[in-house]
Tab-separated table of C-alpha atoms and ligand atoms in Angstrom:
chain	number	residue	atom	x	y	z
A	1	MET	CA	-20.250	35.511	-202.643
A	2	GLU	CA	-21.336	34.859	-198.826
A	3	ARG	CA	-21.519	38.463	-196.464
A	4	TYR	CA	-20.630	38.564	-193.176
A	5	TRP	CA	-21.840	41.221	-189.688
A	6	ASN	CA	-19.634	40.503	-188.389
A	7	GLU	CA	-16.850	38.007	-190.361
A	8	GLU	CA	-14.062	38.131	-187.481
A	9	ILE	CA	-16.519	36.344	-184.502
A	10	GLU	CA	-18.349	34.461	-187.838
A	11	THR	CA	-15.241	33.252	-188.900
A	12	MET	CA	-13.766	33.009	-186.025
A	13	SER	CA	-10.966	29.997	-185.130
A	14	ARG	CA	-12.953	27.468	-182.215
A	15	GLU	CA	-9.245	27.712	-180.402
A	16	ASP	CA	-9.855	31.305	-180.701
A	17	MET	CA	-13.317	30.857	-180.002
A	18	LYS	CA	-13.269	29.149	-176.908
A	19	LYS	CA	-10.887	31.311	-175.617
A	20	LEU	CA	-12.952	34.181	-175.748
A	21	GLN	CA	-16.068	32.026	-174.367
A	22	ASP	CA	-13.915	31.101	-171.076
A	23	GLU	CA	-12.679	34.741	-170.403
A	24	ARG	CA	-16.155	36.106	-170.937
A	25	LEU	CA	-18.051	33.016	-169.150
A	26	VAL	CA	-15.885	33.890	-166.098
A	27	ALA	CA	-16.550	37.207	-165.830
A	28	GLN	CA	-20.643	36.529	-166.630
A	29	VAL	CA	-20.073	33.745	-163.291
A	30	LYS	CA	-18.507	36.263	-161.653
A	31	HIS	CA	-20.301	39.308	-162.502
A	32	VAL	CA	-23.782	37.337	-161.337
A	33	TYR	CA	-22.968	35.946	-157.875
A	34	GLU	CA	-21.815	39.191	-157.504
A	35	ASN	CA	-25.002	40.528	-158.155
A	36	VAL	CA	-27.823	38.979	-157.561
A	37	GLU	CA	-28.724	37.258	-154.319
A	38	TYR	CA	-30.478	34.317	-156.444
A	39	TYR	CA	-28.331	32.979	-157.915
A	40	ARG	CA	-26.097	33.100	-155.152
A	41	ASN	CA	-28.275	31.228	-153.136
A	42	LEU	CA	-28.784	28.820	-155.711
A	43	MET	CA	-24.507	28.882	-156.098
A	44	ASP	CA	-24.436	27.831	-152.284
A	45	GLU	CA	-26.766	25.362	-152.416
A	46	LYS	CA	-24.662	23.298	-155.247
A	47	GLY	CA	-21.552	24.192	-153.965
A	48	VAL	CA	-20.409	25.617	-156.386
A	49	LYS	CA	-18.104	29.164	-155.959
A	50	PRO	CA	-17.242	31.742	-158.565
A	51	GLU	CA	-13.659	30.864	-158.926
A	52	ASP	CA	-14.067	26.887	-159.750
A	53	ILE	CA	-14.976	28.920	-162.959
A	54	LYS	CA	-12.301	28.967	-164.711
A	55	SER	CA	-13.469	28.016	-168.528
A	56	THR	CA	-16.497	25.898	-170.442
A	57	GLU	CA	-14.906	23.199	-168.970
A	58	ASP	CA	-16.586	23.929	-165.619
A	59	LEU	CA	-20.305	24.792	-167.186
A	60	HIS	CA	-21.811	21.966	-165.982
A	61	LYS	CA	-20.729	22.832	-162.091
A	62	LEU	CA	-23.053	25.894	-162.222
A	63	PRO	CA	-27.115	24.602	-161.025
A	64	PHE	CA	-29.839	24.931	-164.111
A	65	LEU	CA	-32.312	27.420	-164.061
A	66	SER	CA	-35.769	27.708	-165.627
A	67	LYS	CA	-38.712	29.038	-166.505
A	68	ALA	CA	-40.924	28.727	-162.737
A	69	ASP	CA	-37.327	30.065	-161.506
A	70	LEU	CA	-37.708	33.303	-163.944
A	71	ARG	CA	-41.566	32.993	-162.408
A	72	ASP	CA	-39.991	33.206	-158.732
A	73	ALA	CA	-37.442	35.914	-158.859
A	74	TYR	CA	-40.153	38.014	-161.381
A	75	PRO	CA	-40.143	41.281	-161.882
A	76	TYR	CA	-36.655	42.240	-159.964
A	77	GLY	CA	-35.194	39.030	-158.592
A	78	LEU	CA	-32.626	38.414	-161.362
A	79	LEU	CA	-31.178	41.216	-162.454
A	80	ALA	CA	-28.063	41.892	-162.355
A	81	LYS	CA	-27.890	46.202	-162.358
A	82	PRO	CA	-29.162	48.956	-160.983
A	83	LEU	CA	-32.668	49.627	-162.368
A	84	SER	CA	-31.222	52.852	-163.163
A	85	LYS	CA	-28.560	51.570	-165.270
A	86	CYS	CA	-31.703	49.663	-167.486
A	87	VAL	CA	-33.571	51.326	-170.484
A	88	ARG	CA	-35.546	48.686	-171.690
A	89	ILE	CA	-38.465	45.412	-170.742
A	90	GLN	CA	-39.860	43.499	-173.426
A	91	SER	CA	-41.874	39.486	-172.325
A	92	THR	CA	-43.047	36.756	-173.440
A	93	SER	CA	-46.478	35.807	-174.655
A	94	GLY	CA	-47.308	34.460	-171.198
A	95	THR	CA	-50.510	31.805	-172.280
A	96	THR	CA	-49.874	29.883	-169.030
A	97	GLY	CA	-48.701	32.096	-165.914
A	98	ARG	CA	-46.777	34.668	-164.554
A	99	ARG	CA	-45.433	36.512	-167.666
A	100	VAL	CA	-41.502	36.576	-167.614
A	101	VAL	CA	-40.711	39.931	-168.081
A	102	ALA	CA	-36.499	40.196	-169.313
A	103	PHE	CA	-34.483	44.013	-168.809
A	104	TYR	CA	-32.085	46.271	-170.569
A	105	THR	CA	-29.144	48.325	-170.602
A	106	GLN	CA	-28.938	50.225	-173.531
A	107	HIS	CA	-24.877	47.553	-174.145
A	108	ASP	CA	-27.304	44.627	-173.839
A	109	ILE	CA	-29.803	46.312	-176.326
A	110	ASP	CA	-26.747	46.601	-179.272
A	111	LEU	CA	-25.639	43.205	-178.231
A	112	TRP	CA	-29.081	41.949	-179.811
A	113	GLU	CA	-29.902	44.331	-182.073
A	114	ASP	CA	-26.097	43.037	-183.769
A	115	CYS	CA	-27.073	40.281	-183.659
A	116	CYS	CA	-30.574	40.824	-185.592
A	117	ALA	CA	-27.748	42.710	-188.220
A	118	ARG	CA	-25.592	39.478	-188.592
A	119	ALA	CA	-28.989	37.255	-189.458
A	120	ILE	CA	-30.141	39.831	-191.910
A	121	THR	CA	-27.204	40.004	-193.787
A	122	ALA	CA	-26.880	36.237	-193.981
A	123	ALA	CA	-30.087	36.608	-195.939
A	124	GLY	CA	-28.322	38.833	-198.295
A	125	GLY	CA	-29.065	42.218	-196.859
A	126	THR	CA	-27.459	45.387	-196.640
A	127	ASN	CA	-27.718	48.544	-196.782
A	128	GLU	CA	-29.732	48.904	-200.615
A	129	ASP	CA	-32.433	46.491	-198.800
A	130	VAL	CA	-35.907	47.751	-197.663
A	131	CYS	CA	-36.626	45.075	-194.554
A	132	GLN	CA	-40.680	45.133	-193.723
A	133	VAL	CA	-40.549	43.874	-190.121
A	134	CYS	CA	-44.128	42.297	-189.629
A	135	TYR	CA	-43.311	41.115	-186.457
A	136	GLY	CA	-44.944	42.265	-183.358
A	137	TYR	CA	-43.454	45.849	-181.669
A	138	GLY	CA	-43.989	45.930	-178.494
A	139	LEU	CA	-43.785	43.475	-175.464
A	140	PHE	CA	-43.031	40.614	-178.188
A	141	THR	CA	-39.455	40.691	-178.738
A	142	GLY	CA	-39.694	39.783	-183.156
A	143	GLY	CA	-40.514	43.326	-183.990
A	144	PRO	CA	-38.537	45.531	-181.374
A	145	GLY	CA	-35.713	43.151	-182.277
A	146	LEU	CA	-35.838	42.740	-186.614
A	147	ASN	CA	-36.652	46.603	-186.447
A	148	GLY	CA	-33.674	47.658	-184.641
A	149	GLY	CA	-30.923	44.957	-186.891
A	150	SER	CA	-32.583	46.181	-190.102
A	151	HIS	CA	-31.822	49.718	-188.846
A	152	LYS	CA	-28.055	48.950	-187.872
A	153	VAL	CA	-27.260	47.075	-191.609
A	154	GLY	CA	-28.614	50.233	-192.573
A	155	CYS	CA	-32.134	49.446	-194.581
A	156	LEU	CA	-34.158	51.553	-194.835
A	157	THR	CA	-37.150	49.514	-192.215
A	158	LEU	CA	-40.747	49.301	-192.506
A	159	PRO	CA	-41.665	48.850	-188.541
A	160	MET	CA	-44.821	47.547	-189.776
A	161	SER	CA	-46.590	45.302	-187.170
A	162	SER	CA	-48.646	42.598	-187.850
A	163	GLY	CA	-51.941	43.154	-189.047
A	164	ASN	CA	-53.818	44.236	-192.176
A	165	THR	CA	-52.710	41.638	-194.437
A	166	GLU	CA	-54.068	44.056	-197.313
A	167	ARG	CA	-51.921	46.835	-196.320
A	168	GLN	CA	-48.702	44.562	-195.786
A	169	ILE	CA	-48.421	44.287	-200.054
A	170	GLN	CA	-49.465	47.333	-201.240
A	171	PHE	CA	-47.081	48.609	-198.426
A	172	MET	CA	-45.113	46.346	-200.499
A	173	ARG	CA	-45.467	46.963	-203.561
A	174	ASP	CA	-45.117	50.941	-203.132
A	175	LEU	CA	-42.411	50.306	-201.329
A	176	GLY	CA	-40.690	47.921	-202.832
A	177	SER	CA	-39.903	45.494	-200.180
A	178	THR	CA	-37.270	43.179	-200.307
A	179	ILE	CA	-37.218	41.117	-196.937
A	180	LEU	CA	-40.090	40.795	-195.222
A	181	CYS	CA	-40.131	39.651	-191.318
A	182	CYS	CA	-42.662	37.586	-188.876
A	183	THR	CA	-43.793	34.423	-188.091
A	184	PRO	CA	-43.744	31.459	-191.187
A	185	SER	CA	-47.513	31.164	-190.720
A	186	TYR	CA	-47.601	35.276	-191.424
A	187	ALA	CA	-45.791	34.426	-194.543
A	188	ALA	CA	-47.642	31.653	-195.378
A	189	TYR	CA	-50.907	33.685	-194.155
A	190	ILE	CA	-49.202	37.252	-196.941
A	191	GLY	CA	-48.523	35.228	-199.644
A	192	GLU	CA	-51.678	33.486	-199.668
A	193	THR	CA	-52.954	36.970	-199.595
A	194	LEU	CA	-50.873	38.694	-202.262
A	195	HIS	CA	-52.356	35.360	-204.537
A	196	ASP	CA	-56.279	36.253	-203.725
A	197	MET	CA	-55.287	40.379	-204.128
A	198	GLY	CA	-54.529	38.873	-207.800
A	199	PHE	CA	-50.973	38.913	-207.994
A	200	THR	CA	-47.854	36.792	-208.393
A	201	PRO	CA	-44.312	37.332	-207.250
A	202	ASP	CA	-43.015	39.242	-209.079
A	203	ASP	CA	-45.367	40.864	-208.794
A	204	ILE	CA	-43.582	42.076	-205.349
A	205	LYS	CA	-39.634	42.955	-205.067
A	206	LEU	CA	-38.978	40.577	-202.212
A	207	LYS	CA	-36.155	38.384	-202.266
A	208	ALA	CA	-35.765	36.705	-198.822
A	209	GLY	CA	-37.773	36.252	-195.722
A	210	ILE	CA	-36.649	35.427	-191.946
A	211	PHE	CA	-39.531	34.082	-190.241
A	212	GLY	CA	-39.055	31.999	-186.832
A	213	ALA	CA	-40.675	33.017	-183.632
A	214	GLU	CA	-42.048	28.849	-183.567
A	215	PRO	CA	-41.912	25.669	-185.116
A	216	TRP	CA	-42.048	26.029	-188.731
A	217	THR	CA	-40.972	22.520	-191.117
A	218	GLU	CA	-38.671	21.999	-194.727
A	219	GLU	CA	-41.928	21.945	-195.956
A	220	MET	CA	-43.020	25.648	-195.165
A	221	ARG	CA	-40.506	26.616	-196.226
A	222	CYS	CA	-40.722	25.004	-199.651
A	223	SER	CA	-44.591	26.530	-199.719
A	224	ILE	CA	-44.016	29.940	-198.361
A	225	GLU	CA	-40.909	30.025	-201.254
A	226	LYS	CA	-42.768	29.038	-203.992
A	227	SER	CA	-46.073	31.241	-202.755
A	228	LEU	CA	-43.544	34.038	-202.075
A	229	GLY	CA	-40.999	33.617	-204.766
A	230	ILE	CA	-38.355	34.840	-201.809
A	231	LYS	CA	-35.721	32.117	-200.658
A	232	ALA	CA	-36.530	31.482	-196.753
A	233	TYR	CA	-34.243	33.011	-193.931
A	234	ASP	CA	-34.874	31.353	-189.816
A	235	ILE	CA	-33.844	31.774	-187.326
A	236	TYR	CA	-34.587	31.608	-183.491
A	237	GLY	CA	-34.563	33.634	-179.415
A	238	LEU	CA	-36.060	33.888	-176.731
A	239	THR	CA	-36.986	36.697	-174.924
A	240	GLU	CA	-34.936	35.474	-171.758
A	241	THR	CA	-31.719	35.560	-173.781
A	242	SER	CA	-32.089	39.021	-175.206
A	243	GLY	CA	-34.975	37.468	-178.102
A	244	PRO	CA	-34.777	36.959	-182.280
A	245	GLY	CA	-31.282	36.539	-182.968
A	246	VAL	CA	-29.651	34.248	-180.788
A	247	SER	CA	-28.944	31.667	-183.801
A	248	PHE	CA	-29.554	32.830	-187.810
A	249	GLU	CA	-29.496	30.644	-190.517
A	250	CYS	CA	-27.054	31.318	-193.288
A	251	SER	CA	-26.855	30.376	-197.580
A	252	GLU	CA	-26.656	26.901	-197.171
A	253	GLN	CA	-29.796	26.625	-194.821
A	254	THR	CA	-29.143	23.407	-192.759
A	255	GLY	CA	-29.638	24.502	-188.639
A	256	MET	CA	-29.037	27.946	-188.052
A	257	HIS	CA	-25.384	29.216	-186.633
A	258	ILE	CA	-25.334	30.151	-182.902
A	259	ASN	CA	-24.175	33.798	-181.650
A	260	GLU	CA	-21.374	31.967	-179.681
A	261	ASP	CA	-19.675	34.522	-178.293
A	262	HIS	CA	-22.420	35.567	-176.595
A	263	PHE	CA	-24.443	32.362	-176.000
A	264	ILE	CA	-23.413	28.605	-174.926
A	265	PRO	CA	-25.363	25.992	-175.711
A	266	GLU	CA	-25.541	22.890	-174.583
A	267	ILE	CA	-27.973	19.589	-175.741
A	268	ILE	CA	-28.844	17.829	-171.976
A	269	ASN	CA	-31.356	15.535	-171.789
A	270	PRO	CA	-34.609	16.621	-170.028
A	271	GLU	CA	-35.660	13.985	-167.831
A	272	THR	CA	-31.817	12.597	-166.347
A	273	GLU	CA	-30.693	16.564	-166.992
A	274	GLU	CA	-27.075	14.676	-168.451
A	275	VAL	CA	-25.121	16.740	-171.215
A	276	LEU	CA	-24.892	15.054	-174.286
A	277	PRO	CA	-22.333	15.136	-177.407
A	278	GLU	CA	-22.879	16.116	-180.240
A	279	GLY	CA	-25.891	14.966	-182.910
A	280	GLU	CA	-28.324	13.926	-179.936
A	281	VAL	CA	-31.445	15.140	-179.417
A	282	GLY	CA	-31.916	17.136	-176.020
A	283	GLU	CA	-32.682	20.137	-174.705
A	284	LEU	CA	-32.066	22.651	-175.625
A	285	VAL	CA	-29.433	25.078	-172.913
A	286	PHE	CA	-27.997	28.569	-172.909
A	287	THR	CA	-25.525	30.455	-171.309
A	288	SER	CA	-25.204	34.041	-172.224
A	289	ILE	CA	-21.720	35.129	-171.707
A	290	THR	CA	-21.940	39.044	-171.987
A	291	LYS	CA	-25.684	40.485	-171.117
A	292	GLU	CA	-25.454	42.241	-168.023
A	293	ALA	CA	-28.590	43.155	-167.109
A	294	PHE	CA	-30.831	39.750	-167.421
A	295	PRO	CA	-27.748	37.498	-167.521
A	296	LEU	CA	-28.982	33.067	-167.352
A	297	LEU	CA	-26.765	31.353	-167.058
A	298	ARG	CA	-27.232	27.436	-168.062
A	299	TYR	CA	-30.941	28.619	-168.864
A	300	ARG	CA	-32.938	25.824	-169.938
A	301	THR	CA	-35.171	25.903	-172.669
A	302	ARG	CA	-36.851	23.621	-173.283
A	303	ASP	CA	-36.885	23.230	-176.815
A	304	LEU	CA	-35.955	20.083	-178.523
A	305	CYS	CA	-33.397	20.191	-180.860
A	306	VAL	CA	-29.082	18.979	-181.999
A	307	LEU	CA	-26.470	20.871	-182.172
A	308	SER	CA	-23.830	20.286	-185.176
A	309	ARG	CA	-19.935	21.760	-185.585
A	310	LYS	CA	-20.383	20.295	-188.994
A	311	LYS	CA	-17.931	22.454	-191.214
A	312	CYS	CA	-20.596	24.989	-193.216
A	313	SER	CA	-20.510	26.406	-196.843
A	314	CYS	CA	-21.151	29.807	-195.660
A	315	GLY	CA	-17.726	29.959	-193.956
A	316	ARG	CA	-18.618	30.285	-190.839
A	317	THR	CA	-17.485	28.732	-187.843
A	318	LEU	CA	-20.508	29.287	-184.995
A	319	ILE	CA	-21.741	25.655	-183.922
A	320	LYS	CA	-25.240	25.207	-186.234
A	321	MET	CA	-28.427	23.559	-184.157
A	322	SER	CA	-31.080	21.680	-186.416
A	323	LYS	CA	-34.380	23.233	-186.176
A	324	PRO	CA	-35.862	23.208	-183.208
A	325	MET	CA	-38.595	20.126	-183.247
A	326	GLY	CA	-40.941	21.248	-181.238
A	327	ARG	CA	-40.461	22.112	-176.788
A	328	SER	CA	-40.638	19.833	-174.645
A	329	ASP	CA	-43.895	20.552	-173.444
A	330	ASP	CA	-45.072	20.830	-176.422
A	331	MET	CA	-45.164	17.252	-177.257
A	332	LEU	CA	-48.044	15.239	-177.147
A	333	ILE	CA	-48.627	11.701	-176.169
A	334	ILE	CA	-52.286	10.428	-177.220
A	335	ARG	CA	-52.209	6.626	-176.566
A	336	GLY	CA	-49.094	6.686	-175.152
A	337	VAL	CA	-47.352	8.182	-178.317
A	338	ASN	CA	-45.236	11.109	-178.770
A	339	VAL	CA	-47.209	12.937	-181.411
A	340	PHE	CA	-44.679	16.856	-182.496
A	341	PRO	CA	-46.993	18.873	-184.369
A	342	SER	CA	-45.454	18.964	-186.610
A	343	GLN	CA	-44.773	15.185	-187.302
A	344	ILE	CA	-48.790	15.995	-188.795
A	345	GLU	CA	-47.563	19.414	-190.793
A	346	THR	CA	-45.135	17.307	-192.625
A	347	VAL	CA	-47.751	15.141	-193.304
A	348	LEU	CA	-50.313	17.559	-194.056
A	349	ILE	CA	-48.309	19.401	-197.044
A	350	GLU	CA	-47.045	16.337	-198.880
A	351	GLN	CA	-50.611	15.419	-199.176
A	352	GLY	CA	-51.124	18.216	-200.920
A	353	TYR	CA	-52.595	19.970	-198.922
A	354	SER	CA	-52.355	23.417	-197.308
A	355	PRO	CA	-50.630	24.424	-193.732
A	356	ASN	CA	-53.422	26.051	-192.813
A	357	TYR	CA	-54.814	22.482	-189.552
A	358	LEU	CA	-55.972	22.645	-185.688
A	359	ILE	CA	-55.026	19.381	-183.748
A	360	GLU	CA	-57.735	18.892	-181.211
A	361	VAL	CA	-56.966	16.672	-178.951
A	362	ASP	CA	-59.802	14.618	-175.885
A	363	ARG	CA	-60.779	12.319	-173.565
A	364	VAL	CA	-63.761	9.945	-173.991
A	365	ASN	CA	-64.550	7.605	-172.105
A	366	ASN	CA	-61.061	7.097	-170.597
A	367	SER	CA	-59.331	6.406	-174.289
A	368	ASP	CA	-57.339	9.678	-176.251
A	369	THR	CA	-59.018	11.319	-179.560
A	370	LEU	CA	-57.191	13.282	-182.287
A	371	ASP	CA	-58.722	14.401	-184.458
A	372	ILE	CA	-57.468	16.789	-187.310
A	373	SER	CA	-59.702	19.739	-189.234
A	374	VAL	CA	-57.364	20.221	-192.599
A	375	GLU	CA	-58.290	23.219	-194.865
A	376	MET	CA	-58.750	22.572	-198.565
A	377	THR	CA	-57.664	24.520	-201.843
A	378	PRO	CA	-60.412	25.382	-203.245
A	379	GLU	CA	-59.419	22.898	-206.166
A	380	GLN	CA	-59.408	20.289	-203.510
A	381	LEU	CA	-63.241	21.155	-203.199
A	382	SER	CA	-65.804	18.767	-204.449
A	383	ASP	CA	-68.941	17.920	-203.431
A	384	LYS	CA	-68.949	14.574	-204.586
A	385	VAL	CA	-69.559	13.552	-200.404
A	386	LYS	CA	-67.279	10.247	-201.534
A	387	ASP	CA	-64.755	11.931	-202.943
A	388	MET	CA	-64.505	13.915	-199.939
A	389	GLN	CA	-64.482	10.174	-197.364
A	390	ASP	CA	-62.298	8.964	-199.611
A	391	LYS	CA	-60.021	11.872	-199.345
A	392	GLU	CA	-60.500	12.257	-195.427
A	393	LYS	CA	-59.296	8.311	-195.588
A	394	GLU	CA	-56.581	8.356	-197.962
A	395	LEU	CA	-55.370	11.272	-194.891
A	396	ALA	CA	-56.988	9.333	-192.321
A	397	GLY	CA	-53.404	6.405	-193.958
A	398	ALA	CA	-50.571	8.732	-194.710
A	399	ILE	CA	-50.795	9.900	-190.922
A	400	ARG	CA	-50.942	6.735	-189.388
A	401	THR	CA	-48.498	5.957	-191.369
A	402	MET	CA	-46.300	8.944	-190.100
A	403	LEU	CA	-47.365	8.670	-186.111
A	404	GLY	CA	-48.076	5.151	-185.805
A	405	ILE	CA	-51.638	6.470	-184.070
A	406	SER	CA	-54.918	6.563	-185.797
A	407	PRO	CA	-56.364	10.030	-186.681
A	408	LYS	CA	-59.808	12.030	-187.764
A	409	VAL	CA	-59.341	13.789	-190.052
A	410	HIS	CA	-61.982	16.521	-190.957
A	411	LEU	CA	-61.857	18.404	-194.405
A	412	VAL	CA	-62.778	21.680	-194.386
A	413	SER	CA	-63.901	24.521	-197.055
A	414	PRO	CA	-61.154	26.434	-198.331
A	415	LYS	CA	-60.187	29.424	-195.277
A	416	SER	CA	-62.570	28.235	-193.104
A	417	ILE	CA	-59.426	28.341	-190.314
A	418	THR	CA	-58.541	31.568	-188.355
A	419	ARG	CA	-55.161	33.174	-189.619
A	420	SER	CA	-52.386	33.723	-187.800
A	421	GLU	CA	-50.575	37.302	-187.719
A	422	GLY	CA	-48.625	36.132	-185.463
A	423	LYS	CA	-46.735	32.781	-183.448
A	424	ALA	CA	-50.055	30.233	-184.997
A	425	VAL	CA	-52.526	28.541	-182.372
A	426	ARG	CA	-52.417	24.362	-183.954
A	427	VAL	CA	-52.930	22.902	-181.093
A	428	ILE	CA	-56.054	22.321	-178.540
A	429	ASP	CA	-55.767	19.902	-176.310
A	430	ARG	CA	-58.743	19.290	-174.161
A	431	ARG	CA	-57.905	17.644	-171.498
A	432	LYS	CA	-55.687	19.825	-170.165
A	433	LEU	CA	-58.796	21.557	-169.801
A	434	HIS	CA	-60.209	18.706	-167.749
A	435	ASP	CA	-57.810	18.503	-165.719
B	1	DLL	O1	-40.637	33.668	-179.750
B	1	DLL	C1	-38.097	35.187	-180.716
B	1	DLL	C2	-38.816	35.773	-181.902
B	1	DLL	C3	-39.076	36.557	-182.802
B	1	DLL	C4	-37.404	34.657	-182.111
B	1	DLL	C5	-38.776	36.762	-183.224
B	1	DLL	C6	-38.011	35.005	-183.609
B	1	DLL	C7	-38.070	34.979	-184.146
B	1	DLL	P1	-40.841	33.946	-177.385
B	1	DLL	O2	-42.215	34.931	-177.144
B	1	DLL	O3	-40.552	34.283	-176.301
B	1	DLL	O4	-39.494	34.426	-178.011
B	1	DLL	O5	-39.970	32.549	-178.184
B	1	DLL	C8	-39.877	32.018	-177.475
B	1	DLL	O6	-40.384	30.490	-179.501
B	1	DLL	O7	-38.252	28.888	-177.194
B	1	DLL	C9	-39.058	28.160	-179.196
B	1	DLL	O8	-39.442	27.335	-178.951
B	1	DLL	C10	-39.522	29.018	-180.179
B	1	DLL	N1	-39.453	29.789	-182.050
B	1	DLL	C11	-38.533	30.825	-181.850
B	1	DLL	N2	-37.809	30.698	-182.474
B	1	DLL	C12	-37.696	29.641	-183.379
B	1	DLL	C13	-38.291	29.100	-183.853
B	1	DLL	C14	-39.669	35.263	-179.872
B	1	DLL	N3	-36.933	29.758	-185.527
B	1	DLL	C15	-39.834	29.973	-178.013
B	1	DLL	N4	-38.243	26.991	-184.185
B	1	DLL	C16	-38.428	29.304	-177.850
B	1	DLL	C17	-38.941	27.475	-184.255
B	1	DLL	C18	-38.535	29.041	-182.197
B	1	DLL	N5	-39.431	27.586	-182.897
């Protein structure tokens, strides 16, 4: 039987949820306008006053907020509560430009952990479970978020953080972990290490995994489920909106339910900023209606996905988002063709290769090159050069059929591609480095 953390909210009728959202939105816009000069200026520039926002139908009147605004306003410019009321900061990994710093009051932390508790419960977690959290702890939201959710549910929580994979497996075995929380790439690595250590899924008690923070394909899901003997659930979120738990998967595993009582989603055309109807692919935009310290109105996530209100077999009425297909800024344009790394991953796993690969894009003599290094399993390894060349050609052909452009495939020996313990880096675009 499906279990809920907050049945009233998770199964609320559409009308009641809309009413709740309307009330919260009106209050939030007022809070933001009164307390954040940056927003006041943006709204004044657009000629919108808090009184103009009476319900979610008026959402479109508000200005968008982007990562550039967050960088502009760094560090305190979007703070809506005095620092004395804030108890925590978290931050993005910030590989480019300034980091984004998000602030939380105790109330914000409670709501965030509550969202994570919903995700853990949807994955079957109860106070009987042992929950091993191998997301990074620290400024990254993964560890603290799932840790807090796990406490709320009452699981015995193992705050492992990532790394030291053999020790992770030892703890998993010794303490009988039943739920694993980490990035999908790290879950794949844990599965691989389990087998390398001579164990099978029968030697561990894991039943479920809660994996997110990076894009992963259905093929990757199957492969992790098999290697760890579990059901793998997706979880989504971003530092700007609190962290993991903005949305989570249920037993149906066909997209993630958005915690709509806290976050109102919209899908827009990233170029024209036009709001798109349900079912169309576009950029996900969130308005946080309950956050006190760092509320974001119409925040452009850059994640591309589809929303759906199709009835879900789990009984939740919360709207669902598809797995993000990648970020609008992750999409590679190679010889004029749009390429998402996830398309390549799909082909690799379908063809029986491991999810360990590296995509390298460059520009040579004014023409884009696409090189894909793919790790073989020990069984795929052959000492006959011809065999290897044939396999490379065959894989390149399958990828060409998927993408419409030809890659150069390099099959490399088992274990030669660096494993990820957090978010995997699978693309190196050298064109950007030359520019
Ligand atoms: O990754 C928060 C998180 C931690 C989510 C643990 C889930 C689990 P950031 O570091 O700010 O926050 O990165 C947010 O990661 O905009 C997406 O592009 C990507 N992302 C997060 N979850 C998923 C997912 C955390 N389930 C950015 N599928 C987001 C695909 C995801 N991409």
